[in-house]
Coordinates of C-alpha atoms in Angstrom, one line a residue:
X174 CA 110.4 13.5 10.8
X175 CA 110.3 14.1 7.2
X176 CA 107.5 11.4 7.0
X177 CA 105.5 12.6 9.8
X178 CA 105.3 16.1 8.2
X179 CA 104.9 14.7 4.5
X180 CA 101.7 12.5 5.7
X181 CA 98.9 15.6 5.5
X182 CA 100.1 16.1 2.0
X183 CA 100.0 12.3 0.9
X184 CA 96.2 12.3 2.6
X185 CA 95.1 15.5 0.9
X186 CA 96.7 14.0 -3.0
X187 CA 95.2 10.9 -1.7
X188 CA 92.1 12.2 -1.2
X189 CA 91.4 14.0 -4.8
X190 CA 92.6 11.1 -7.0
X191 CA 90.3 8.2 -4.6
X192 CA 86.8 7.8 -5.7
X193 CA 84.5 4.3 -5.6
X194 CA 82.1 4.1 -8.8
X195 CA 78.8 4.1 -8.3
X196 CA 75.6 4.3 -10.2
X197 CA 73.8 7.2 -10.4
X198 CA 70.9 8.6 -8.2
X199 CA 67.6 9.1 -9.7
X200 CA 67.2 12.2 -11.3
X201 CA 63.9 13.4 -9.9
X202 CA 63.3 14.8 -6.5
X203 CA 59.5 13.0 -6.1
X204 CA 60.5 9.6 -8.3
X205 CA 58.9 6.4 -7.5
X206 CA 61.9 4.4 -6.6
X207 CA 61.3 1.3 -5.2
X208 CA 63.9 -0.6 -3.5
X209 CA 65.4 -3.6 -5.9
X210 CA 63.7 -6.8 -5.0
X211 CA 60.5 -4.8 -3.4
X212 CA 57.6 -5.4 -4.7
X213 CA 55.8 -2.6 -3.5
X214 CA 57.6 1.1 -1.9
X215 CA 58.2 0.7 1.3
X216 CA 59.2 4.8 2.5
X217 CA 58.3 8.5 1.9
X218 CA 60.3 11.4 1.1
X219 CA 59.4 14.1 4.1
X220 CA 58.4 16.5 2.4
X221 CA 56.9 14.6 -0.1
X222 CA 53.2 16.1 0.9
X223 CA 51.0 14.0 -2.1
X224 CA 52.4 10.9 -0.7
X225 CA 51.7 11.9 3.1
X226 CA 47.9 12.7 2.5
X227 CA 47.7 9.8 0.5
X228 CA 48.8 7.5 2.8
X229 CA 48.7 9.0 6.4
X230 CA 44.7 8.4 7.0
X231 CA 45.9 4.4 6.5
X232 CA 48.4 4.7 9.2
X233 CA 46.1 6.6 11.2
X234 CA 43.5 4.2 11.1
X235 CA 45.7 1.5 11.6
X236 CA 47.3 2.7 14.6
X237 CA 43.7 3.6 16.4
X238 CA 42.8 0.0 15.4
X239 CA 46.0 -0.9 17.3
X240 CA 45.3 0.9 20.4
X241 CA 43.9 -0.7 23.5
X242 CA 42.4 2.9 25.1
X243 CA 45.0 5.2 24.8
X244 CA 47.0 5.9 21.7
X245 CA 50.9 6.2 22.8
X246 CA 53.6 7.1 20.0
X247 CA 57.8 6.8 20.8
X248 CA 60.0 9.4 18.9
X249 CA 63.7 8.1 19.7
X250 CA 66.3 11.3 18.8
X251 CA 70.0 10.1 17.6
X252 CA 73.0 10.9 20.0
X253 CA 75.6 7.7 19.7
X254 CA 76.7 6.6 22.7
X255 CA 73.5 8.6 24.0
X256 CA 71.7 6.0 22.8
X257 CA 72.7 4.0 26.2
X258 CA 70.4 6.4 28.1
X259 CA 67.9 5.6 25.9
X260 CA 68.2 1.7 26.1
X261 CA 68.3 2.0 30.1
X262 CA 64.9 4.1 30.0
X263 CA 63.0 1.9 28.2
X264 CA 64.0 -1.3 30.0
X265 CA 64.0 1.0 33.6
X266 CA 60.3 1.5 32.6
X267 CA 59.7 -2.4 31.8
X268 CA 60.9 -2.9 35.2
X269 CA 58.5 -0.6 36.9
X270 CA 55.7 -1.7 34.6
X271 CA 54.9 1.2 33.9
X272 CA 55.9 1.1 29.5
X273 CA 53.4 1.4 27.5
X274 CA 52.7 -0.4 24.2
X275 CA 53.1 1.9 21.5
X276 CA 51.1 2.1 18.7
X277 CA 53.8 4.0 16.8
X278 CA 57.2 4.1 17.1
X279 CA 60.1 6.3 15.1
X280 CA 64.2 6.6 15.3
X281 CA 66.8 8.6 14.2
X282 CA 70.6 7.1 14.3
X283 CA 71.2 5.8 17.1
X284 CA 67.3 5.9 18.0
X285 CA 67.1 4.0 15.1
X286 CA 69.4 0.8 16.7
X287 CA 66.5 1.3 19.5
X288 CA 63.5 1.7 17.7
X289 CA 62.9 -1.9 16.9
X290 CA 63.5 -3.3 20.6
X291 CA 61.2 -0.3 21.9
X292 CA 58.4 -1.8 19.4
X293 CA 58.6 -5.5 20.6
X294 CA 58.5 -4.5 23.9
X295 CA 59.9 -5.9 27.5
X296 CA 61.0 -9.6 25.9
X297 CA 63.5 -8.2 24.4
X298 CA 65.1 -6.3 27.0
X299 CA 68.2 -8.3 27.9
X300 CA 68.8 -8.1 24.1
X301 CA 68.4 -4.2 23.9
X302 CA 70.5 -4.2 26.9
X303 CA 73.5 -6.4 25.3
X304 CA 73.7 -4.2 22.3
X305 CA 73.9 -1.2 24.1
X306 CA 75.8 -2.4 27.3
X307 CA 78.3 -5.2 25.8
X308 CA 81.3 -5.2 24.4
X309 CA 79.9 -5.5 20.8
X310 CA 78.8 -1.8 21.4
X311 CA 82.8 -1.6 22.3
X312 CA 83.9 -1.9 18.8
X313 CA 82.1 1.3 18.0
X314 CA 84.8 3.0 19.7
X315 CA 87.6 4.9 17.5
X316 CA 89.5 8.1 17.0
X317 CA 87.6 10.2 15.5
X318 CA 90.9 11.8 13.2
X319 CA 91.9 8.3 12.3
X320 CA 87.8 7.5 11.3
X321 CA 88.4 10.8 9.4
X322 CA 91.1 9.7 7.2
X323 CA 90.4 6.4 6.1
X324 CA 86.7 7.4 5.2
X325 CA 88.5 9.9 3.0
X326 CA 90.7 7.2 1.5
X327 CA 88.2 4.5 1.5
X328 CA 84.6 6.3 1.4
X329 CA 83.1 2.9 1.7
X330 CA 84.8 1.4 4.2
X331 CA 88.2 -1.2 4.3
X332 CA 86.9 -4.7 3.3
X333 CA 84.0 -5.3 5.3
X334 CA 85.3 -4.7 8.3
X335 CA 82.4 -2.3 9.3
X336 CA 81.6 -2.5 13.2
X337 CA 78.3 -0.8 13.0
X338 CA 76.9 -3.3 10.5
X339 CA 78.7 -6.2 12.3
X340 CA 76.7 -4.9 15.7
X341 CA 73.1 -4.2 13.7
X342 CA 73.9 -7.6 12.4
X343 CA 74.6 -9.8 15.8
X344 CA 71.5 -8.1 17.3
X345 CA 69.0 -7.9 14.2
X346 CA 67.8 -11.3 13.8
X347 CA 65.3 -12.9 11.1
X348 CA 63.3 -13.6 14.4
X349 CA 63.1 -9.6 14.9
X350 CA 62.3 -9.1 11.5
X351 CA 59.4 -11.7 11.7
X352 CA 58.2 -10.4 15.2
X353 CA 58.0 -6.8 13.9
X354 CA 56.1 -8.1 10.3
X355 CA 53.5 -9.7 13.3
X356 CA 52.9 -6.3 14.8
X357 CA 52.4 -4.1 11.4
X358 CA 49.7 -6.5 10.7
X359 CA 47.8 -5.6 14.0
X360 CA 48.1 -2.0 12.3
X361 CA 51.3 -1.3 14.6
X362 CA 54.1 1.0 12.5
X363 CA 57.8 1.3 13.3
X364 CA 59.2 4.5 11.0
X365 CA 63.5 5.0 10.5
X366 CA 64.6 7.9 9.3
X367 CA 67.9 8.0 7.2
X368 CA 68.9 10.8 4.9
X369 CA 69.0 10.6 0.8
X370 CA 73.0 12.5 0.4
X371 CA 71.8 12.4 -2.9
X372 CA 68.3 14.3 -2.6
X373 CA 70.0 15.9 0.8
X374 CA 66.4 14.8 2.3
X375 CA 65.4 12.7 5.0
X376 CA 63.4 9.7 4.2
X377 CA 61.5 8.0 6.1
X378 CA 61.1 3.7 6.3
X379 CA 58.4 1.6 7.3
X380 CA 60.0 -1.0 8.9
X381 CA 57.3 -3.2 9.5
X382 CA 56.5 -3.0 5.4
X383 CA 59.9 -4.1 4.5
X384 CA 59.8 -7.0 7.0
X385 CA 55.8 -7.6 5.8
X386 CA 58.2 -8.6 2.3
X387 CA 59.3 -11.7 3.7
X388 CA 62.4 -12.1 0.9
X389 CA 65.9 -11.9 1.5
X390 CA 66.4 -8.7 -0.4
X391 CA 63.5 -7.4 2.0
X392 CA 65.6 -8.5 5.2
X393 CA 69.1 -7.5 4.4
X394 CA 67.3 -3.7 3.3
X395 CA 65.8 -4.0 7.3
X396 CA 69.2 -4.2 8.3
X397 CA 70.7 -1.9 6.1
X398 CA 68.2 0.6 6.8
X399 CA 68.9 0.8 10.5
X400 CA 73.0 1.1 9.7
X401 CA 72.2 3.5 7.3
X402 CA 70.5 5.5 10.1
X403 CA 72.9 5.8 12.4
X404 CA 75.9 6.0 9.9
X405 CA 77.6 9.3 10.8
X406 CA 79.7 10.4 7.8
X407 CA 83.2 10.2 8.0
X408 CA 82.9 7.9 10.8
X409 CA 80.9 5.2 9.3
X410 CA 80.9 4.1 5.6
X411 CA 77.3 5.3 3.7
X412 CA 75.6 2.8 2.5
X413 CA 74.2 2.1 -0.9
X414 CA 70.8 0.9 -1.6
X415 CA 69.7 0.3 -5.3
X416 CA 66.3 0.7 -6.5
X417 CA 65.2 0.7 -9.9
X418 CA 62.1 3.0 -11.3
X419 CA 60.1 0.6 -14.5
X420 CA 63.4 -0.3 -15.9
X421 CA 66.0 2.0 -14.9
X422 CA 68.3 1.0 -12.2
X423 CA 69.8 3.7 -10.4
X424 CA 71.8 3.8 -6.2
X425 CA 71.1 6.2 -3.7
X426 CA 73.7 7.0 -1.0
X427 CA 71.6 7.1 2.6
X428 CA 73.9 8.0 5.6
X429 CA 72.7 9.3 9.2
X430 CA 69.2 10.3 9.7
X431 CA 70.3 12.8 12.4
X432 CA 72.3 14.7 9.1
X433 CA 68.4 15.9 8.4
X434 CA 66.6 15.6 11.1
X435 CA 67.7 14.4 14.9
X436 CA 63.9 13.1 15.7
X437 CA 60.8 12.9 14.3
X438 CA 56.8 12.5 15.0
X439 CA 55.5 12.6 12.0
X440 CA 56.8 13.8 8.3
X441 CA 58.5 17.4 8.0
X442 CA 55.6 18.3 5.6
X443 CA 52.8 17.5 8.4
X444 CA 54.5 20.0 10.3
X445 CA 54.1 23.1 8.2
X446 CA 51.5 22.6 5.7
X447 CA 47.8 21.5 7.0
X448 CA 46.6 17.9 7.3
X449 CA 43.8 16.6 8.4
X450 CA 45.2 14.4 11.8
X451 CA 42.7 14.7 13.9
X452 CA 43.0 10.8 14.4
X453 CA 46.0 11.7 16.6
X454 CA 43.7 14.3 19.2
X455 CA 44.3 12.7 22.6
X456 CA 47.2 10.9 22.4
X457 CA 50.2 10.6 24.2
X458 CA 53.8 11.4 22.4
X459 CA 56.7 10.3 24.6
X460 CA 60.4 11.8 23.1
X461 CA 64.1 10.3 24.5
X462 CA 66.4 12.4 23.8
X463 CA 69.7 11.2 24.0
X464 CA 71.9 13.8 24.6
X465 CA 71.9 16.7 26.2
X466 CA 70.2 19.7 25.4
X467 CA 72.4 22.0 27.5
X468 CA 75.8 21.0 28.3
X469 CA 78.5 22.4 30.7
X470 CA 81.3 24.7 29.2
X471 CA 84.5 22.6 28.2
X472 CA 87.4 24.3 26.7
X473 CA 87.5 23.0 23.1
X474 CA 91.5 21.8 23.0
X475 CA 93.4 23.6 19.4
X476 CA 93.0 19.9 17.7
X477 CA 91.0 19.3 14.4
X478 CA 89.4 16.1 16.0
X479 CA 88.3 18.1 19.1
X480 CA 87.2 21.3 17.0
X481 CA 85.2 18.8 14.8
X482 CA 83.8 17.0 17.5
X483 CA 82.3 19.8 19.7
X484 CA 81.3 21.3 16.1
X485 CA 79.0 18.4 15.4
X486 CA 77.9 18.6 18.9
X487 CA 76.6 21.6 19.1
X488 CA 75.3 21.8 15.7
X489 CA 73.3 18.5 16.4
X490 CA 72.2 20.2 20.3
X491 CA 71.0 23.4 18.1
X492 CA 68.7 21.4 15.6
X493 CA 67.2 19.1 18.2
X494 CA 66.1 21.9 20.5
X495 CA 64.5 23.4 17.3
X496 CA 63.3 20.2 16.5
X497 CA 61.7 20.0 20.0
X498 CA 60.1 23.6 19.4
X499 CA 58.3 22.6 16.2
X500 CA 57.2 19.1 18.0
X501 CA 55.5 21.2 20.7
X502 CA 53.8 23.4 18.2
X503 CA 52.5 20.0 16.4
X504 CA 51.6 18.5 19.9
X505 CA 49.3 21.8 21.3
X506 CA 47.6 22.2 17.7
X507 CA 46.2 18.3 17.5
X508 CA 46.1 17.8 21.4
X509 CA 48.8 15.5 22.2
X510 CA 50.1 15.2 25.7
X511 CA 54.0 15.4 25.1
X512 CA 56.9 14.3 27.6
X513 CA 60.4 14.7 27.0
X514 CA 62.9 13.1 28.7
X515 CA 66.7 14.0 28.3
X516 CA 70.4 13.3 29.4
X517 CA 70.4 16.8 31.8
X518 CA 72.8 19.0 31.1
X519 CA 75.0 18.4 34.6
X520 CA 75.2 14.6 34.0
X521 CA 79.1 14.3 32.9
X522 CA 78.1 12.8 29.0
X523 CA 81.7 13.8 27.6
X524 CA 81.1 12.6 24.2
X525 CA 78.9 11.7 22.0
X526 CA 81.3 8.7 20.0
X527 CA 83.0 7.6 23.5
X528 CA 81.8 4.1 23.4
X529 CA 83.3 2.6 26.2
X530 CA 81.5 -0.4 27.8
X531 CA 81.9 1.8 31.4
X532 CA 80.5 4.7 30.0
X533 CA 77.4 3.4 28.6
X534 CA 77.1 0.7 31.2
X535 CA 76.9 3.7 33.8
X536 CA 74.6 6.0 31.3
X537 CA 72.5 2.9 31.0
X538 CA 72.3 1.9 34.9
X539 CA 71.3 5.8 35.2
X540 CA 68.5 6.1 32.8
X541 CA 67.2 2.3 34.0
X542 CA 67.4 3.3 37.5
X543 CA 65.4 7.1 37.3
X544 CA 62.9 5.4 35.5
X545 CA 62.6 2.6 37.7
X546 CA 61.4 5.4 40.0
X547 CA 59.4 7.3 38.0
X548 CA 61.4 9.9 37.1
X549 CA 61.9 10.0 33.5
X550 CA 59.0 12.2 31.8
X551 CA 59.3 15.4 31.9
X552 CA 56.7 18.0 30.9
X553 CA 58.3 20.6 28.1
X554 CA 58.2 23.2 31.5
X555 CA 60.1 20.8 33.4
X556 CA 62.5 20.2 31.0
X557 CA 63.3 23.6 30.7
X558 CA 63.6 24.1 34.3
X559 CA 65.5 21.2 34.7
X560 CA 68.4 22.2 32.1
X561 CA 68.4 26.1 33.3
X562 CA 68.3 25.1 36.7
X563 CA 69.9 22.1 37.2
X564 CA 71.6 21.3 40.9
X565 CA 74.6 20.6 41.6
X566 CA 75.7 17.1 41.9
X567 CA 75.7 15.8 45.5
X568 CA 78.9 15.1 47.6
X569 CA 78.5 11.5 46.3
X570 CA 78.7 12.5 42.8
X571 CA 75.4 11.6 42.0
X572 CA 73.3 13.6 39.5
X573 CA 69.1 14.0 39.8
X574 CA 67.4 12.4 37.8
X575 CA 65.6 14.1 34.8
X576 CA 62.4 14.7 36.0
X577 CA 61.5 15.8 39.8
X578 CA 60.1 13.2 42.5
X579 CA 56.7 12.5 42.1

């Protein structure tokens, strides 16, 4: 007994004396870091607006270029285990034939782990769906109290016994990498988003531009990227990427994208300063959610994992459905034709870090099947009418699918 109750003290002593040495961050907000062993930059700081106008037109030309008729651009939100949903959609829309190719694609966290298989398109579906489906994913799975405490005694993990890297790793193979270099050169882009702890920023990566590299350094920063991205802190360790800036060498601490930003169509900046993207009039923006944007009351048990758990939640439901507000402002001012589709809000989800190979299998099965059907997309009217409105399961325990019958 005396040990159980002397154990919150040993953490919290603990947890002031342990600290891993690091470099230092670069000092400036708008620095021209470039990732060691880059030979060119290869991301942009959101709100960095001179770098956005200076090289959006490129990637707007190049994605037109790309385009075979219509223009179609992916934003994949983060969620963890919600990523499942995500997964089944895109390979329930491969078997319908009815995905397109998109010119653009961007992810956030767990939309991150996505992004890449959602660029390459319907050949690698039974890979997408054995890193979200398997028992890989499976490892994923941990108290969230226990994640807690050892990220506050070891900040950068135990060893290397990281799961997350060990997953992005089995699934993230040079033969991606290559495949995704192939597509950037037909002006194709795939954008992650992680976020600078340092800057407290989110940065965007061109995926396609670090794989264009070709060099080792170029293909472990791919992969580290995409950890980085779906790293939540305190569950997963940050990781560290050094960069150097003429000859200063400096490390920046990147962690989960969603700590910023929980999805993303273009930079924050294009958002709320003008741009010229008129490039963009006509096209089609698709957004997966995954998670819910309205869940069903649960009574929060009087536990620090819960309280922190439903915290997060809620905090990360909030920001997305602004996120979603600003995204349809952006879309009616350039002329996009947006559709959302979401986990609805009577779907039983529980939560978001339960990585159980049932519960994603059956979140997976769900997404693959409703869009098998053609009920995925949702107009932002829909949506809303879907989530205020949803119906009640059926006596079989089913739950609609997110958008109505066609």
């Amino acid at each position: 007994m005396r040990l159980r109750r002397s154990l919150p003290f040993t953490l919290a002593l603990l947890t002031g004396c342990v600290s891993t040495p690091r470099h230092p961050a670069p000092p400036a907000l708008m620095d021209a870091a470039v990732p060691d062993g880059l030979s060119t930059n290869v991301r942009l700081l959101s709100i960095d607006r001179r770098h956005f106008l200076q090289e959006s037109p490129v990637l707007l030309r190049d994605i037109r270029r790309a385009a075979d008729g219509s223009l179609d651009i992916l934003a994949l939100s983060g969620g963890g285990a919600g990523g499942a949903f995500g997964a089944g959609a895109l390979v329930g829309l491969s078997r319908a034939h009815a995905r397109p190719t998109f010119e653009l694609v961007t992810g956030v966290s767990a939309g991150a782990l996505i992004a890449p298989f959602a660029f390459l398109g319907p050949d690698w579906d039974a890979r997408l769906t054995a890193a979200f489906t398997g028992q890989a994913s499976a490892s994923l799975q941990r108290s969230p109290l226990m994640s807690v405490a050892s990220r506050l005694l070891f900040p950068q993990g135990f060893g290397r016994h990281d799961p997350l890297a060990a997953l992005v790793d089995r699934y993230v193979s040079d033969a991606m990498i290559a495949a995704v270099a192939r597509e950037r050169a037909r002006g194709r882009r795939l954008i992650v988003a992680t976020t600078d702890l340092d800057k407290q920023e989110t940065v965007l990566w061109d995926m396609g531009a670090i794989a264009e590299q070709g060099s080792e350094a170029a293909r472990k920063l791919f992969r580290d990227v995409l950890v980085a991205s779906a790293s939540v802190p305190g569950v997963f360790p940050p990781v560290l990427v050094p960069v150097h800036e003429g000859t200063r060498h400096y490390q920046e601490m990147h962690v989960d994208g969603g700590v910023t930003t929980p999805l993303f169509a273009v930079p924050l900046i294009a958002q709320i300063l003008p741009a010229d993207l008129t490039l963009l009039r006509g096209a089609h923006l698709y957004v997966i959610v995954n998670g819910q944007l309205v869940a069903a009351p649960a009574t929060t048990r009087l536990s620090t994992a819960a309280i922190l758990e439903r915290s997060f939640s809620a905090q990360t439901t909030y920001k997305t459905r602004e996120t979603l507000a600003l995204t349809l402002g952006f879309a009616d001012r350039y002329g996009l034709g947006l559709r959302i589709s979401e986990i609805p809000g009577d779907y039983p989800f529980g939560s978001f870090i339960d990585f159980r190979p049932q519960h994603l299998r059956a979140l997976f099965d769900y997404a693959a099947a409703c869009a098998a059907q053609g009920r995925l997309w949702m107009t932002p009217e829909q949506s809303l009418h879907r989530n205020l409105d949803a119906p009640p399961p059926s006596p079989g325990g089913t739950v609609a699918c997110p958008a109505p019958a066609p």
